[in-house]
Every structure is written in structure tokens, then in C-alpha cells.
Amino acid sequence: MSNYHPLTETEAIEIASTLPGLFSAGAKLACREIGDGNLNLVFHVSEPKTGRSIILKQALPYAKVVGESWPLTLDRARIESEALQIQADLAPRLVPKVYAYIPELALTMMEDLSDHVILRRGLIEGHQYLEFAAHIGQFLARTLFFTSDFGMNQQQKKIQSGRFINPELCKITEDLIFDDPYTDSPNNQIDPGIMDVAKALRSDHELQRHVAKLRYGFLTKGQALLHGDLHTGSIFVTKHSTKVIDPEFAFYGPMGFDIGAVLANLALNFAAQGGRAHGQTLIEMREYLAETMISVWEQFEQHFRSLWATHCTDRLLREANFLDHFLAELLQDTFGYAGCKMIRRIVGLAHVADIDGIEDQTLRNRAQRAALASGVALIKIHPQATTIHELRDIVIRETNCQER
Amino acid sequence: MSNYHPLTETEAIEIASTLPGLFSAGAKLACREIGDGNLNLVFHVSEPKTGRSIILKQALPYAKVVGESWPLTLDRARIESEALQIQADLAPRLVPKVYAYIPELALTMMEDLSDHVILRRGLIEGHQYLEFAAHIGQFLARTLFFTSDFGMNQQQKKIQSGRFINPELCKITEDLIFDDPYTDSPNNQIDPGIMDVAKALRSDHELQRHVAKLRYGFLTKGQALLHGDLHTGSIFVTKHSTKVIDPEFAFYGPMGFDIGAVLANLALNFAAQGGRAHGQTLIEMREYLAETMISVWEQFEQHFRSLWATHCTDRLLREANFLDHFLAELLQDTFGYAGCKMIRRIVGLAHVADIDGIEDQTLRNRAQRAALASGVALIKIHPQATTIHELRDIVIRETNCQER
């Protein structure tokens, strides 16, 4: 890493212009740094004359969150780049294209998605994306199936898992999702208006037993190459396109963690809509979100079953019809991890704009309470969950309960 | 590996004599190759004058089983040597000392255990080792606890697991233990006198569903650094000493696989005693074996609980009292894996001398049927198992049932 240094916009242009076949020869290029500066630099390099553009994403050697800074491996740029390329092979239309990766600069050059919007932003603004569930269901099914012992050579899978050992970024998840929310951690950011329910988590021993099992699953269940941070801020959309970005948390873990992340963020938006929309608009947006939660799982399951039928490589697992058992357990994991993801976004370090952006404190606290109660209920019910409809029903019930 | 070649006895002496501090200066050394020649060369180098001696174990680049030969990575010698050194740090008196490892020759130089006997041989001959259960319980507890997310830094554990990715040797287990016995595989070696019960395994769908889950656990549950092949042929004993050898199958897997291996091999010997011993001798040996099965688990559990109490590093898992849940599930895994290990030794490729060495066919088939029925029962009951006594009772019951 001896040549590593954070790039300037001028250097980003120089590097981008070396990429063959994208920009015109001798083109004049423009560049803006558009990252949030917490973990990465993100350069948008464009050729105003042709409208062609590209993204250069460079990992920074530290993480900056709430003013604090801690060192963070640049190897995550390699992991992100390799994960993106695997995902691109498996689900080509559902991730940005990677043009090049420059290891010594921890720099990935990839497709510009400026014609898309971040799903979280779109949902906050009340837009519906009717093809999203089918897209993300397919993304989840294909990336999880084909990186698992079901869909790839089991010896190659072991070797591949070694390329995605990601201790530092896993540690962030282990702390922020599976530890801090359940104790009096200085990392926690808690709205004073919900201190009572936030504190109640710390003495809920039944809840903590469940979270302990889910945490242990995150530590030990190497089922598939996960995205690892699949919230609605890592997904770009248009009405007809879905692109999953930012797999720097990728590692071999429990499949339910990725599926749960998508569902949790839809559920957080569901709770948040009560602080934004009204009347028929609110009803319709929530109907859309509720249907999408169901549909994400159903699309996933349908694709996964079809891949199993045509591509499962394991004789015994096939003949013993292991799939039904596996999917039943995966649904339970998904409930549990969805619950953990909801709770951490209310009382942990990193929140979501869906809810924090609600300016009225009463409405905001109501949404926070609904999300927190949904998360707790999902975790507590997860070992008994049998259909995805129960997840939707819990989110609706807990939200109604707060808004009544 | 360019300098790799299988050593001659003369070369083994040359290499051994370079080791400082063991043999006298200019000593005349003797050497015998004592391996079974299937996977490794094993040289016993000694100085007749002083009685000092050493073992040189060299991996061969192929595996030879029943006349066939297939290529096998020499990297397993590194894995074995590194696993031995980790085990030596964690349980110093319970493994041979490693003096040196020479990567380019895939050669480990280690303590000679010629004053010990192989446990399987000792048990076949009707000897009792009253300290064995305490020793192996401690070995299991310490090696499994301190390589797991409970007893070591969880980020270091992830990195360590990357050093023990062992695809080729895991594949042997996946095929020979979790696949072949349940299908008409050319690898299987089945005594014609038990063909009926061997074939029944292939149409027992309930059994296969359970085996599929255990197989999937072997593929995905990275709980601790396992020995990976902990049968009674991998254990040297005297009345007061126990030494575990040959961890070339080491990888991060489910803890119950190691514990189950020990119990399965005790149970196989239990069944086999009916073909060897008689009268009071038989009764006493079986009492010893039955008590030892119980005691191995109890000693393991007691040590493991004590290590948890003093050394568990995970705040949430500690506070949520995850240990009770974990041990309950581990006991169930242990039953399941013990069952798989028993079945493969009766109908799979590699058998055990305890049973195959019974010359009388009727007695041998009776022992085989008892072991097979015990294995099937252990697998089928494993998700409901609650105490180790049930394991002992199943083995006694199925053996009585055949001998009645």
C-alpha cells in the first residue's frame, strides 16, 4: 500500500481518462467528489460533451462516524470490488459494472448510476417501485444460492470464503447491531422521547437470549457470500431498474441477514410514513410497502426453489429434500435479523433518514416506538415464524398500536 | 514445493541429526519407517545408545486406500503442524511436542510416543484407561473453547479460520461419512452378512433427512478449530497419559463432530467386545466403556463451563446465558455426529479393527448390526437428546437386542 494516498479530483480525472473505450480521445473531463466522506471518497467523473460518466470509489484508511475516527483496513476495497464482480457474474443487471480495480489505491472504477435514485430517498418521498421486489428477490436468490454449498462446488466455496474473511467490518456489525443496543453503550444515539423503551431493551432477558443466538449465528454460520449491509441506502432504483451497491461488508454468513436487512428497511419506512403522509396517500404507500415485504420473500423463495431444482449440486441434500427444512429455518433467521436491524436503527449509533427526518417530535417518537416494538416482536417470534405474512402483520399491528 | 521428495530412511536420519539438543553430538542413529503408507511416511529415528528418539512425519502427495490412489495436497502437513502447535499451547500435556516443521518437505518433527499404545488397540485387547475420559474431556474443552468465538478474540478467530481452510480433507469426510453410506457407492465396503441392513439405509428417508442436516452443519458451522478425525486410532494412551495425534483434517467446523467421534469409537468398541470377551471380563469391559462414554461428555462439559465462567470474552453471550442453550444444542449435534461416525465404520470405505478383526462371521455380523442400529438410533433421536445417558442407553439397548 506504499503508493496509497487519498486522490484529488485532478488525479481522479487522470486515472479515469486512462480507461479505454469510455471517454473520447483527449476529452475534457469534469469531476466532483460526491461521497459522504465517512468511509470512502466517491468521484463522479464525466465528459460534459458526450454525457458519458464513471464513478471512482476509493476506500479511506479510517472510518469517521459522529466526529470520531478509527483506522479501518483498505483491504475492504478489494473485498468490495471482488464481491461486486461475483455479484455481476451472478446477477448482471442488478449491480453496477466494475471497469477496473487498482489495488494500491484501494480504488474501484465502476458504472455511474446517476440516472437512478437511492431507494431510501425514493421511499421517503413516497414513490413506489413496482418491480423492486422481483429484482431484489432475484438478486438475493442468485447471489446467495450460487455462493453457497447448494449452488457451487463445495471445495471452491471453502476457498472463496477465505477471500472474504472481513474481520474489521464484521466487528462493526457485531458491535453496532448485536451488542450496543442491548446495553448502555456510549455509541448509542437515543431520542430522549423514547428513553423508556430504549432502556427496557437492556433488562429484557428473553429478548437478549434470542439476540445472543442470532449474534452467534452471525459469528459462525458460513452459508453464503452476503452483501452484508443490504439496507435501502445501498440500493439504487428507477421504476424499471434496481442496482445493489457497496458490498464492502461482504463475508460468508447467514443468508437471513441479507434478506432481513431488506425487509427491516421496508418496515422502518412503513413506520416512518405515519410521520409524513396522510389520508389516501398514506394508505396507498403503506399498502405498497406491506405488499413489497411479502413479495420480496416470495420472489426470493420462488427463484431459490427454481435454482435448487435445476442447479443444486449436493446429492444427499437433494434426495433428502433438505430445501423445505432449510427455507423454513431461513425464514425464521430472516425474522430475527430483520428485528435486530430495526432495533439498531432506532437506539444504536446509525439511524435512518426515514425516521430521523420526521421533524415533529411526537410523530417521530411514535414512528420510533412502532419500529422498536416491531423489531422486538420479530425477534421474539422468530423461532416460531412459519410464513412471511406474520412479519407484515407484526409491523402493521405495532404501527397501528402506536398510532391509535 | 520444488524440493519436495519422499525421504529415504538415510535422509530422515540426516535431517533428525540437525535438530539441536536432542541427540548426542556425532551420535549413531537408527531409523525405521513405521507408517501405514496410505497418506504419510512416518520415520522413527532413535539413538540406541541413549534411548532418545523422535518421529518424522512426512505427507505424501497422494492418498492410497484399497489399492486406489488419488492426489492430495501437501498443504495438509502445514495444517497438521499448525493445528498441533495450537493444541500444544492449549493442552500441552495432551499432544506430542512439535520440534520443527519443514514446509518444503511437508515434514513435521515431533515427540516419539513409543511408550504409549494406540487407544483402539488397547481397548481391543481389553485394557481400561481410567484417566482417559478426564484427559480427552479436557482436550476437547480446551481446544474447542479457546479456538471459538467464546474463548478467543473474534476477529483473530476469523483470521485463524482462514489458515485452516482444508477443502480436500473435508471432501473426504463429506463423501465417506455424509454421502456414500446412504447410497450405492462403489467406495462402500459391506460385509455380505449385513447387506439387508446396509441397503435399508438407502431407503430410510427419515434417516437421510437427519443426515442431510448434519452434513449441512459440517459444511457451514464454523464453531471451533476441530481435530477433524478424532477416532481412537488418533489417540495414544498409557494408564496415566493421553496424547492426541494426526490433526491433518483440522478445520473450523461444528464442535459436536469431534466429541461425537470419540463417543462413536467407544461405542463401536462396546459393540465389538461381544465378539471377543466373555463372562465377567465382558461385563466389566462394557461397564468401563459405558461409564467412559458418560464421563467423556461430563468431563468435557465441566471443563467447558468452567472456561466459560472464567474466560468467555463475549459480553452479550455471557449476560444472555447463552451457554446453557449452546450446550443443549451441542449435545444433540454430538449424538448426530456420533451416529454418522458409527454407520460409516460399518458400511462405508474405512472400517475399524475393533469390529473387522472379529474372525467369527456370526459374532462379527452381530457386532456390525448392533453398531449400525445404534448409529441409526442416535441420528434419529439426536434433535430430542437431552442427556448423555441416552447415548449410553441406546448403545446398550441395541447391542443387547442383537445379542439376545
PDB file of C-alpha atoms in Angstrom, chain A residues 156-372:
ATOM      1  CA  GLN A 156     -14.309 -23.933  -4.198  1.00  0.00           C
ATOM      2  CA  LYS A 157     -16.776 -22.396  -1.765  1.00  0.00           C
ATOM      3  CA  LYS A 158     -14.360 -23.037   1.113  1.00  0.00           C
ATOM      4  CA  ILE A 159     -11.542 -21.378  -0.806  1.00  0.00           C
ATOM      5  CA  GLN A 160     -13.780 -18.468  -1.798  1.00  0.00           C
ATOM      6  CA  SER A 161     -14.835 -17.967   1.821  1.00  0.00           C
ATOM      7  CA  GLY A 162     -11.149 -17.434   2.636  1.00  0.00           C
ATOM      8  CA  ARG A 163     -11.056 -14.453   0.259  1.00  0.00           C
ATOM      9  CA  PHE A 164     -13.937 -12.844   2.153  1.00  0.00           C
ATOM     10  CA  ILE A 165     -12.682 -13.001   5.707  1.00  0.00           C
ATOM     11  CA  ASN A 166     -13.592  -9.485   6.761  1.00  0.00           C
ATOM     12  CA  PRO A 167     -12.879  -9.133  10.484  1.00  0.00           C
ATOM     13  CA  GLU A 168     -12.926  -5.353  10.831  1.00  0.00           C
ATOM     14  CA  LEU A 169     -16.195  -4.734   9.037  1.00  0.00           C
ATOM     15  CA  CYS A 170     -17.833  -7.743  10.695  1.00  0.00           C
ATOM     16  CA  LYS A 171     -16.737  -6.262  14.032  1.00  0.00           C
ATOM     17  CA  ILE A 172     -18.647  -3.077  13.234  1.00  0.00           C
ATOM     18  CA  THR A 173     -21.793  -5.163  12.706  1.00  0.00           C
ATOM     19  CA  GLU A 174     -21.150  -7.317  15.764  1.00  0.00           C
ATOM     20  CA  ASP A 175     -20.827  -4.221  17.959  1.00  0.00           C
ATOM     21  CA  LEU A 176     -23.377  -1.856  16.479  1.00  0.00           C
ATOM     22  CA  ILE A 177     -26.129  -4.360  15.693  1.00  0.00           C
ATOM     23  CA  PHE A 178     -25.686  -7.242  18.101  1.00  0.00           C
ATOM     24  CA  ASP A 179     -24.307  -5.596  21.221  1.00  0.00           C
ATOM     25  CA  ASP A 180     -24.664  -1.834  21.780  1.00  0.00           C
ATOM     26  CA  PRO A 181     -28.475  -1.591  21.510  1.00  0.00           C
ATOM     27  CA  TYR A 182     -28.846  -4.023  24.413  1.00  0.00           C
ATOM     28  CA  THR A 183     -26.533  -2.258  26.839  1.00  0.00           C
ATOM     29  CA  ASP A 184     -25.715   1.262  27.986  1.00  0.00           C
ATOM     30  CA  SER A 185     -23.138   1.904  25.255  1.00  0.00           C
ATOM     31  CA  PRO A 186     -21.689   5.368  24.596  1.00  0.00           C
ATOM     32  CA  ASN A 187     -22.194   4.618  20.884  1.00  0.00           C
ATOM     33  CA  ASN A 188     -25.975   4.627  21.231  1.00  0.00           C
ATOM     34  CA  GLN A 189     -27.952   7.597  19.918  1.00  0.00           C
ATOM     35  CA  ILE A 190     -31.324   7.645  21.612  1.00  0.00           C
ATOM     36  CA  ASP A 191     -34.048  10.220  21.121  1.00  0.00           C
ATOM     37  CA  PRO A 192     -34.910  11.453  24.652  1.00  0.00           C
ATOM     38  CA  GLY A 193     -38.606  10.922  23.909  1.00  0.00           C
ATOM     39  CA  ILE A 194     -38.213   7.130  23.741  1.00  0.00           C
ATOM     40  CA  MET A 195     -35.709   6.622  26.559  1.00  0.00           C
ATOM     41  CA  ASP A 196     -38.173   4.402  28.452  1.00  0.00           C
ATOM     42  CA  VAL A 197     -38.479   1.791  25.691  1.00  0.00           C
ATOM     43  CA  ALA A 198     -34.786   2.047  24.798  1.00  0.00           C
ATOM     44  CA  LYS A 199     -33.807   1.298  28.391  1.00  0.00           C
ATOM     45  CA  ALA A 200     -36.304  -1.553  28.584  1.00  0.00           C
ATOM     46  CA  LEU A 201     -34.229  -3.455  25.983  1.00  0.00           C
ATOM     47  CA  ARG A 202     -31.393  -3.654  28.491  1.00  0.00           C
ATOM     48  CA  SER A 203     -33.387  -5.632  31.005  1.00  0.00           C
ATOM     49  CA  ASP A 204     -35.377  -7.799  28.605  1.00  0.00           C
ATOM     50  CA  HIS A 205     -33.651 -11.122  29.206  1.00  0.00           C
ATOM     51  CA  GLU A 206     -35.920 -13.081  26.889  1.00  0.00           C
ATOM     52  CA  LEU A 207     -35.042 -10.700  24.063  1.00  0.00           C
ATOM     53  CA  GLN A 208     -31.340 -10.888  24.848  1.00  0.00           C
ATOM     54  CA  ARG A 209     -31.361 -14.686  24.745  1.00  0.00           C
ATOM     55  CA  HIS A 210     -32.773 -14.509  21.230  1.00  0.00           C
ATOM     56  CA  VAL A 211     -30.307 -11.830  20.163  1.00  0.00           C
ATOM     57  CA  ALA A 212     -27.460 -13.929  21.581  1.00  0.00           C
ATOM     58  CA  LYS A 213     -28.450 -16.824  19.308  1.00  0.00           C
ATOM     59  CA  LEU A 214     -28.705 -14.533  16.297  1.00  0.00           C
ATOM     60  CA  ARG A 215     -25.339 -12.986  17.144  1.00  0.00           C
ATOM     61  CA  TYR A 216     -23.804 -16.441  17.392  1.00  0.00           C
ATOM     62  CA  GLY A 217     -25.310 -17.311  14.012  1.00  0.00           C
ATOM     63  CA  PHE A 218     -23.715 -14.194  12.537  1.00  0.00           C
ATOM     64  CA  LEU A 219     -20.369 -15.311  14.002  1.00  0.00           C
ATOM     65  CA  THR A 220     -20.471 -18.934  12.856  1.00  0.00           C
ATOM     66  CA  LYS A 221     -22.969 -19.733  10.079  1.00  0.00           C
ATOM     67  CA  GLY A 222     -20.984 -19.546   6.836  1.00  0.00           C
ATOM     68  CA  GLN A 223     -23.853 -20.220   4.474  1.00  0.00           C
ATOM     69  CA  ALA A 224     -23.249 -17.839   1.571  1.00  0.00           C
ATOM     70  CA  LEU A 225     -21.374 -14.737   0.463  1.00  0.00           C
ATOM     71  CA  LEU A 226     -23.533 -11.975   1.915  1.00  0.00           C
ATOM     72  CA  HIS A 227     -23.730  -8.377   0.794  1.00  0.00           C
ATOM     73  CA  GLY A 228     -23.541  -7.706   4.499  1.00  0.00           C
ATOM     74  CA  ASP A 229     -25.133  -4.242   4.579  1.00  0.00           C
ATOM     75  CA  LEU A 230     -28.174  -4.536   2.354  1.00  0.00           C
ATOM     76  CA  HIS A 231     -30.279  -1.600   3.558  1.00  0.00           C
ATOM     77  CA  THR A 232     -32.283   0.692   1.275  1.00  0.00           C
ATOM     78  CA  GLY A 233     -29.381   3.170   1.215  1.00  0.00           C
ATOM     79  CA  SER A 234     -27.272   0.532  -0.593  1.00  0.00           C
ATOM     80  CA  ILE A 235     -29.830   0.135  -3.376  1.00  0.00           C
ATOM     81  CA  PHE A 236     -30.274   2.416  -6.391  1.00  0.00           C
ATOM     82  CA  VAL A 237     -33.564   2.276  -8.275  1.00  0.00           C
ATOM     83  CA  THR A 238     -35.611   3.607 -11.127  1.00  0.00           C
ATOM     84  CA  LYS A 239     -39.123   2.449 -11.945  1.00  0.00           C
ATOM     85  CA  HIS A 240     -37.658  -0.375 -14.032  1.00  0.00           C
ATOM     86  CA  SER A 241     -34.167  -0.937 -12.672  1.00  0.00           C
ATOM     87  CA  THR A 242     -32.555  -1.967  -9.384  1.00  0.00           C
ATOM     88  CA  LYS A 243     -28.829  -1.799  -8.655  1.00  0.00           C
ATOM     89  CA  VAL A 244     -27.249  -3.018  -5.434  1.00  0.00           C
ATOM     90  CA  ILE A 245     -24.060  -1.173  -4.437  1.00  0.00           C
ATOM     91  CA  ASP A 246     -21.456  -1.023  -1.651  1.00  0.00           C
ATOM     92  CA  PRO A 247     -20.785  -4.659  -0.655  1.00  0.00           C
ATOM     93  CA  GLU A 248     -17.763  -3.732   1.481  1.00  0.00           C
ATOM     94  CA  PHE A 249     -19.214  -5.696   4.411  1.00  0.00           C
ATOM     95  CA  ALA A 250     -19.293  -8.870   2.279  1.00  0.00           C
ATOM     96  CA  PHE A 251     -18.389 -12.105   4.096  1.00  0.00           C
ATOM     97  CA  TYR A 252     -19.609 -15.689   4.423  1.00  0.00           C
ATOM     98  CA  GLY A 253     -22.511 -15.529   6.854  1.00  0.00           C
ATOM     99  CA  PRO A 254     -26.146 -16.491   7.433  1.00  0.00           C
ATOM    100  CA  MET A 255     -28.385 -15.819   4.423  1.00  0.00           C
ATOM    101  CA  GLY A 256     -31.187 -14.457   6.603  1.00  0.00           C
ATOM    102  CA  PHE A 257     -29.008 -11.480   7.474  1.00  0.00           C
ATOM    103  CA  ASP A 258     -29.230 -10.056   3.926  1.00  0.00           C
ATOM    104  CA  ILE A 259     -32.912 -10.826   3.432  1.00  0.00           C
ATOM    105  CA  GLY A 260     -33.715  -9.471   6.890  1.00  0.00           C
ATOM    106  CA  ALA A 261     -31.865  -6.234   6.097  1.00  0.00           C
ATOM    107  CA  VAL A 262     -34.102  -5.521   3.096  1.00  0.00           C
ATOM    108  CA  LEU A 263     -37.298  -6.323   4.995  1.00  0.00           C
ATOM    109  CA  ALA A 264     -36.244  -4.309   8.060  1.00  0.00           C
ATOM    110  CA  ASN A 265     -35.638  -1.209   5.995  1.00  0.00           C
ATOM    111  CA  LEU A 266     -39.001  -1.542   4.259  1.00  0.00           C
ATOM    112  CA  ALA A 267     -40.578  -1.930   7.687  1.00  0.00           C
ATOM    113  CA  LEU A 268     -38.738   1.141   9.026  1.00  0.00           C
ATOM    114  CA  ASN A 269     -40.111   3.140   6.120  1.00  0.00           C
ATOM    115  CA  PHE A 270     -43.571   1.727   6.804  1.00  0.00           C
ATOM    116  CA  ALA A 271     -43.440   3.037  10.368  1.00  0.00           C
ATOM    117  CA  ALA A 272     -41.991   6.371   9.185  1.00  0.00           C
ATOM    118  CA  GLN A 273     -44.756   7.035   6.666  1.00  0.00           C
ATOM    119  CA  GLY A 274     -47.048   7.946   9.575  1.00  0.00           C
ATOM    120  CA  GLY A 275     -44.865  10.987  10.173  1.00  0.00           C
ATOM    121  CA  ARG A 276     -45.001  12.122   6.547  1.00  0.00           C
ATOM    122  CA  ALA A 277     -48.028  11.084   4.534  1.00  0.00           C
ATOM    123  CA  HIS A 278     -51.733  11.454   5.236  1.00  0.00           C
ATOM    124  CA  GLY A 279     -55.095  10.099   4.194  1.00  0.00           C
ATOM    125  CA  GLN A 280     -55.291   8.105   0.989  1.00  0.00           C
ATOM    126  CA  THR A 281     -51.602   8.753   0.178  1.00  0.00           C
ATOM    127  CA  LEU A 282     -50.568   7.172   3.473  1.00  0.00           C
ATOM    128  CA  ILE A 283     -52.884   4.213   2.995  1.00  0.00           C
ATOM    129  CA  GLU A 284     -51.636   3.538  -0.508  1.00  0.00           C
ATOM    130  CA  MET A 285     -47.953   3.890   0.337  1.00  0.00           C
ATOM    131  CA  ARG A 286     -48.350   1.526   3.263  1.00  0.00           C
ATOM    132  CA  GLU A 287     -50.264  -0.961   1.152  1.00  0.00           C
ATOM    133  CA  TYR A 288     -47.401  -0.856  -1.306  1.00  0.00           C
ATOM    134  CA  LEU A 289     -44.778  -1.354   1.429  1.00  0.00           C
ATOM    135  CA  ALA A 290     -46.724  -4.177   3.075  1.00  0.00           C
ATOM    136  CA  GLU A 291     -47.149  -5.959  -0.234  1.00  0.00           C
ATOM    137  CA  THR A 292     -43.498  -5.417  -1.069  1.00  0.00           C
ATOM    138  CA  MET A 293     -42.368  -7.070   2.188  1.00  0.00           C
ATOM    139  CA  ILE A 294     -44.384 -10.159   1.288  1.00  0.00           C
ATOM    140  CA  SER A 295     -43.260 -10.058  -2.287  1.00  0.00           C
ATOM    141  CA  VAL A 296     -39.535  -9.737  -1.561  1.00  0.00           C
ATOM    142  CA  TRP A 297     -39.623 -13.026   0.344  1.00  0.00           C
ATOM    143  CA  GLU A 298     -41.938 -14.737  -2.107  1.00  0.00           C
ATOM    144  CA  GLN A 299     -39.858 -13.705  -5.108  1.00  0.00           C
ATOM    145  CA  PHE A 300     -36.728 -14.817  -3.304  1.00  0.00           C
ATOM    146  CA  GLU A 301     -38.230 -18.171  -2.382  1.00  0.00           C
ATOM    147  CA  GLN A 302     -39.589 -18.811  -5.865  1.00  0.00           C
ATOM    148  CA  HIS A 303     -36.231 -18.073  -7.519  1.00  0.00           C
ATOM    149  CA  PHE A 304     -34.309 -20.020  -4.889  1.00  0.00           C
ATOM    150  CA  ARG A 305     -36.545 -23.092  -5.303  1.00  0.00           C
ATOM    151  CA  SER A 306     -36.164 -22.925  -9.034  1.00  0.00           C
ATOM    152  CA  LEU A 307     -32.365 -22.673  -8.789  1.00  0.00           C
ATOM    153  CA  TRP A 308     -32.327 -25.599  -6.383  1.00  0.00           C
ATOM    154  CA  ALA A 309     -34.391 -27.699  -8.798  1.00  0.00           C
ATOM    155  CA  THR A 310     -32.082 -27.020 -11.712  1.00  0.00           C
ATOM    156  CA  HIS A 311     -28.666 -26.441 -10.138  1.00  0.00           C
ATOM    157  CA  CYS A 312     -28.305 -27.964  -6.666  1.00  0.00           C
ATOM    158  CA  THR A 313     -25.063 -29.910  -6.720  1.00  0.00           C
ATOM    159  CA  ASP A 314     -25.360 -31.896  -3.499  1.00  0.00           C
ATOM    160  CA  ARG A 315     -26.717 -35.421  -3.958  1.00  0.00           C
ATOM    161  CA  LEU A 316     -27.746 -36.122  -0.375  1.00  0.00           C
ATOM    162  CA  LEU A 317     -29.254 -32.684   0.271  1.00  0.00           C
ATOM    163  CA  ARG A 318     -31.288 -33.002  -2.942  1.00  0.00           C
ATOM    164  CA  GLU A 319     -32.505 -36.514  -2.310  1.00  0.00           C
ATOM    165  CA  ALA A 320     -33.297 -35.841   1.340  1.00  0.00           C
ATOM    166  CA  ASN A 321     -35.359 -32.821   0.263  1.00  0.00           C
ATOM    167  CA  PHE A 322     -33.333 -30.601   2.580  1.00  0.00           C
ATOM    168  CA  LEU A 323     -34.658 -27.473   0.866  1.00  0.00           C
ATOM    169  CA  ASP A 324     -38.002 -27.348   2.695  1.00  0.00           C
ATOM    170  CA  HIS A 325     -36.281 -27.631   6.045  1.00  0.00           C
ATOM    171  CA  PHE A 326     -33.691 -25.063   5.025  1.00  0.00           C
ATOM    172  CA  LEU A 327     -36.207 -22.472   3.836  1.00  0.00           C
ATOM    173  CA  ALA A 328     -38.295 -22.893   6.979  1.00  0.00           C
ATOM    174  CA  GLU A 329     -35.251 -22.157   9.113  1.00  0.00           C
ATOM    175  CA  LEU A 330     -34.144 -19.350   6.801  1.00  0.00           C
ATOM    176  CA  LEU A 331     -37.488 -17.614   7.218  1.00  0.00           C
ATOM    177  CA  GLN A 332     -37.002 -17.744  10.978  1.00  0.00           C
ATOM    178  CA  ASP A 333     -33.481 -16.340  10.708  1.00  0.00           C
ATOM    179  CA  THR A 334     -34.841 -13.630   8.427  1.00  0.00           C
ATOM    180  CA  PHE A 335     -37.408 -12.558  11.041  1.00  0.00           C
ATOM    181  CA  GLY A 336     -34.718 -12.469  13.715  1.00  0.00           C
ATOM    182  CA  TYR A 337     -32.178 -10.491  11.727  1.00  0.00           C
ATOM    183  CA  ALA A 338     -34.854  -8.106  10.448  1.00  0.00           C
ATOM    184  CA  GLY A 339     -35.764  -7.404  14.074  1.00  0.00           C
ATOM    185  CA  CYS A 340     -32.139  -6.741  15.037  1.00  0.00           C
ATOM    186  CA  LYS A 341     -31.727  -4.392  12.092  1.00  0.00           C
ATOM    187  CA  MET A 342     -34.827  -2.395  13.067  1.00  0.00           C
ATOM    188  CA  ILE A 343     -33.805  -2.015  16.679  1.00  0.00           C
ATOM    189  CA  ARG A 344     -30.267  -0.818  15.912  1.00  0.00           C
ATOM    190  CA  ARG A 345     -31.656   1.905  13.620  1.00  0.00           C
ATOM    191  CA  ILE A 346     -33.744   3.323  16.479  1.00  0.00           C
ATOM    192  CA  VAL A 347     -31.455   3.113  19.515  1.00  0.00           C
ATOM    193  CA  GLY A 348     -27.996   2.353  18.062  1.00  0.00           C
ATOM    194  CA  LEU A 349     -25.311   4.533  16.527  1.00  0.00           C
ATOM    195  CA  ALA A 350     -26.519   4.737  12.923  1.00  0.00           C
ATOM    196  CA  HIS A 351     -30.090   5.805  12.313  1.00  0.00           C
ATOM    197  CA  VAL A 352     -32.166   6.091   9.138  1.00  0.00           C
ATOM    198  CA  ALA A 353     -33.354   9.282   7.463  1.00  0.00           C
ATOM    199  CA  ASP A 354     -36.807   7.725   7.036  1.00  0.00           C
ATOM    200  CA  ILE A 355     -37.415   8.192  10.749  1.00  0.00           C
ATOM    201  CA  ASP A 356     -34.872  10.758  11.944  1.00  0.00           C
ATOM    202  CA  GLY A 357     -36.044  13.086   9.194  1.00  0.00           C
ATOM    203  CA  ILE A 358     -39.516  13.390  10.751  1.00  0.00           C
ATOM    204  CA  GLU A 359     -39.369  16.873  12.218  1.00  0.00           C
ATOM    205  CA  ASP A 360     -42.324  16.708  14.592  1.00  0.00           C
ATOM    206  CA  GLN A 361     -41.083  15.055  17.755  1.00  0.00           C
ATOM    207  CA  THR A 362     -44.361  13.386  18.645  1.00  0.00           C
ATOM    208  CA  LEU A 363     -44.713  11.867  15.209  1.00  0.00           C
ATOM    209  CA  ARG A 364     -41.049  10.902  15.153  1.00  0.00           C
ATOM    210  CA  ASN A 365     -41.220   9.236  18.557  1.00  0.00           C
ATOM    211  CA  ARG A 366     -44.384   7.428  17.514  1.00  0.00           C
ATOM    212  CA  ALA A 367     -42.601   6.010  14.465  1.00  0.00           C
ATOM    213  CA  GLN A 368     -39.581   5.090  16.595  1.00  0.00           C
ATOM    214  CA  ARG A 369     -41.772   3.269  19.099  1.00  0.00           C
ATOM    215  CA  ALA A 370     -43.574   1.426  16.313  1.00  0.00           C
ATOM    216  CA  ALA A 371     -40.279   0.349  14.728  1.00  0.00           C
ATOM    217  CA  LEU A 372     -38.765  -0.674  18.052  1.00  0.00           C
TER     218      LEU A 372
END
